[in-house]
PDB file of C-alpha atoms in Angstrom:
ATOM      1  CA  MET A   1     -21.048 144.746 -19.244  1.00 56.00           C
ATOM      2  CA  GLY A   2     -18.844 143.284 -16.945  1.00 79.00           C
ATOM      3  CA  TRP A   3     -21.351 141.184 -15.165  1.00 85.00           C
ATOM      4  CA  LEU A   4     -22.876 139.725 -18.645  1.00 88.00           C
ATOM      5  CA  TRP A   5     -19.038 138.863 -19.614  1.00 86.00           C
ATOM      6  CA  ALA A   6     -18.559 137.247 -16.086  1.00 85.00           C
ATOM      7  CA  ILE A   7     -21.151 135.258 -16.727  1.00 88.00           C
ATOM      8  CA  ILE A   8     -20.886 134.054 -20.489  1.00 90.00           C
ATOM      9  CA  VAL A   9     -17.403 133.073 -19.643  1.00 90.00           C
ATOM     10  CA  GLY A  10     -18.475 131.019 -16.428  1.00 91.00           C
ATOM     11  CA  PHE A  11     -20.998 129.360 -18.628  1.00 93.00           C
ATOM     12  CA  ILE A  12     -18.147 128.282 -21.386  1.00 94.00           C
ATOM     13  CA  LEU A  13     -15.857 127.555 -18.305  1.00 93.00           C
ATOM     14  CA  GLY A  14     -18.278 125.308 -16.746  1.00 93.00           C
ATOM     15  CA  LEU A  15     -19.560 123.342 -19.591  1.00 93.00           C
ATOM     16  CA  ILE A  16     -15.845 123.009 -20.962  1.00 94.00           C
ATOM     17  CA  ALA A  17     -15.367 121.305 -17.378  1.00 94.00           C
ATOM     18  CA  LYS A  18     -18.347 119.320 -17.470  1.00 93.00           C
ATOM     19  CA  ALA A  19     -17.456 117.908 -20.839  1.00 93.00           C
ATOM     20  CA  VAL A  20     -13.716 117.216 -19.573  1.00 94.00           C
ATOM     21  CA  ILE A  21     -14.936 115.599 -16.086  1.00 92.00           C
ATOM     22  CA  PRO A  22     -15.591 111.780 -16.665  1.00 90.00           C
ATOM     23  CA  GLY A  23     -19.012 110.296 -15.762  1.00 86.00           C
ATOM     24  CA  LYS A  24     -22.069 112.575 -15.722  1.00 85.00           C
ATOM     25  CA  GLN A  25     -22.170 115.467 -13.343  1.00 84.00           C
ATOM     26  CA  HIS A  26     -25.989 116.157 -11.968  1.00 86.00           C
ATOM     27  CA  SER A  27     -25.639 119.803 -10.928  1.00 88.00           C
ATOM     28  CA  PRO A  28     -28.031 122.173 -12.937  1.00 91.00           C
ATOM     29  CA  LEU A  29     -26.684 124.343 -15.906  1.00 92.00           C
ATOM     30  CA  TRP A  30     -27.084 127.787 -13.486  1.00 93.00           C
ATOM     31  CA  LEU A  31     -25.061 126.123 -10.583  1.00 93.00           C
ATOM     32  CA  THR A  32     -22.487 125.006 -13.885  1.00 93.00           C
ATOM     33  CA  THR A  33     -22.118 128.564 -14.292  1.00 94.00           C
ATOM     34  CA  ILE A  34     -21.441 129.767 -11.205  1.00 94.00           C
ATOM     35  CA  PHE A  35     -18.758 127.292 -10.675  1.00 95.00           C
ATOM     36  CA  GLY A  36     -17.348 128.196 -13.884  1.00 94.00           C
ATOM     37  CA  MET A  37     -17.158 132.118 -12.926  1.00 94.00           C
ATOM     38  CA  LEU A  38     -15.504 130.832  -9.366  1.00 95.00           C
ATOM     39  CA  GLY A  39     -13.119 128.954 -11.536  1.00 94.00           C
ATOM     40  CA  ALA A  40     -12.198 131.958 -13.678  1.00 92.00           C
ATOM     41  CA  ILE A  41     -11.694 134.188 -10.714  1.00 92.00           C
ATOM     42  CA  ALA A  42      -9.495 131.518  -8.980  1.00 94.00           C
ATOM     43  CA  GLY A  43      -7.681 131.058 -12.073  1.00 91.00           C
ATOM     44  CA  ASN A  44      -7.073 134.514 -12.560  1.00 89.00           C
ATOM     45  CA  ALA A  45      -5.878 134.821  -8.581  1.00 91.00           C
ATOM     46  CA  VAL A  46      -3.294 132.042  -9.319  1.00 92.00           C
ATOM     47  CA  ALA A  47      -2.527 133.690 -12.523  1.00 89.00           C
ATOM     48  CA  ARG A  48      -1.450 136.725 -10.884  1.00 89.00           C
ATOM     49  CA  ALA A  49       0.577 134.841  -7.932  1.00 91.00           C
ATOM     50  CA  VAL A  50       2.356 133.092 -10.551  1.00 89.00           C
ATOM     51  CA  GLY A  51       3.065 136.042 -12.691  1.00 83.00           C
ATOM     52  CA  VAL A  52       0.861 135.662 -15.596  1.00 81.00           C
ATOM     53  CA  GLU A  53      -1.295 138.638 -15.004  1.00 69.00           C
ATOM     54  CA  SER A  54      -1.391 139.673 -18.716  1.00 67.00           C
ATOM     55  CA  THR A  55       0.813 139.192 -21.618  1.00 71.00           C
ATOM     56  CA  ARG A  56       0.971 140.488 -25.141  1.00 77.00           C
ATOM     57  CA  GLY A  57      -2.097 138.960 -27.189  1.00 76.00           C
ATOM     58  CA  ILE A  58      -4.068 136.302 -26.072  1.00 77.00           C
ATOM     59  CA  ASP A  59      -3.196 134.828 -22.540  1.00 79.00           C
ATOM     60  CA  TRP A  60      -3.142 131.396 -22.957  1.00 84.00           C
ATOM     61  CA  SER A  61      -1.336 130.696 -19.544  1.00 86.00           C
ATOM     62  CA  ARG A  62      -4.521 132.542 -17.682  1.00 87.00           C
ATOM     63  CA  HIS A  63      -6.940 130.656 -19.802  1.00 88.00           C
ATOM     64  CA  ILE A  64      -5.430 127.309 -18.699  1.00 92.00           C
ATOM     65  CA  PHE A  65      -5.428 128.365 -15.199  1.00 92.00           C
ATOM     66  CA  GLN A  66      -9.099 129.248 -15.431  1.00 92.00           C
ATOM     67  CA  LEU A  67     -10.065 125.873 -17.010  1.00 94.00           C
ATOM     68  CA  VAL A  68      -8.275 123.896 -14.633  1.00 95.00           C
ATOM     69  CA  ALA A  69      -9.632 125.649 -11.344  1.00 95.00           C
ATOM     70  CA  ALA A  70     -13.041 125.261 -13.172  1.00 95.00           C
ATOM     71  CA  ILE A  71     -12.679 121.778 -13.680  1.00 95.00           C
ATOM     72  CA  ILE A  72     -11.572 121.151 -10.001  1.00 95.00           C
ATOM     73  CA  ILE A  73     -14.568 123.308  -8.908  1.00 95.00           C
ATOM     74  CA  VAL A  74     -17.193 121.744 -10.953  1.00 95.00           C
ATOM     75  CA  ALA A  75     -15.936 118.538  -9.827  1.00 94.00           C
ATOM     76  CA  VAL A  76     -15.916 119.468  -6.148  1.00 94.00           C
ATOM     77  CA  GLY A  77     -19.223 121.159  -6.341  1.00 93.00           C
ATOM     78  CA  ASP A  78     -20.801 118.532  -8.274  1.00 92.00           C
ATOM     79  CA  MET A  79     -19.992 116.086  -5.557  1.00 91.00           C
ATOM     80  CA  ALA A  80     -21.301 118.364  -2.936  1.00 91.00           C
ATOM     81  CA  TYR A  81     -24.255 118.971  -4.619  1.00 90.00           C
ATOM     82  CA  MET A  82     -25.117 115.111  -4.721  1.00 88.00           C
ATOM     83  CA  ALA A  83     -24.002 114.983  -1.159  1.00 87.00           C
ATOM     84  CA  MET A  84     -26.804 117.559  -0.218  1.00 86.00           C
ATOM     85  CA  TRP A  85     -29.429 116.856  -2.882  1.00 80.00           C
ATOM     86  CA  GLY A  86     -28.703 113.303  -4.208  1.00 72.00           C
ATOM     87  CA  ASN A  87     -31.191 111.360  -2.155  1.00 66.00           C
ATOM     88  CA  GLN A  88     -34.051 113.806  -3.314  1.00 68.00           C
ATOM     89  CA  HIS A  89     -33.176 113.245  -6.865  1.00 60.00           C
ATOM     90  CA  ARG A  90     -32.765 109.424  -6.815  1.00 58.00           C
ATOM     91  CA  ARG A  91     -36.060 109.464  -4.876  1.00 60.00           C
ATOM     92  CA  ARG A  92     -37.707 111.276  -7.912  1.00 60.00           C
ATOM     93  CA  GLU A  93     -36.568 109.024 -10.266  1.00 59.00           C
ATOM     94  CA  ARG A  94     -37.840 106.220  -8.776  1.00 60.00           C
ATOM     95  CA  ALA A  95     -41.109 107.545  -8.669  1.00 55.00           C
TER      96      ALA A  95
END
């Protein structure tokens, strides 16, 4: 059940990150989900390092760290994706 929640949270964080980043992102949905999962992991690590590992009620600060990390990872990941596969996509669009 832990993997299912990780995928769901990664999917949601990835979509929110894509919505926040200006412009069009070209990475596919499955890759956005993975970027969101990595953002959740990185955000949890940062929250733990800052000392906000768990609080009473909803951990808003931890969620903010996760979202910021997901935004950064989605932005950088999309740039890397376009650097690697962008020319192939552009050729397909012209044909």
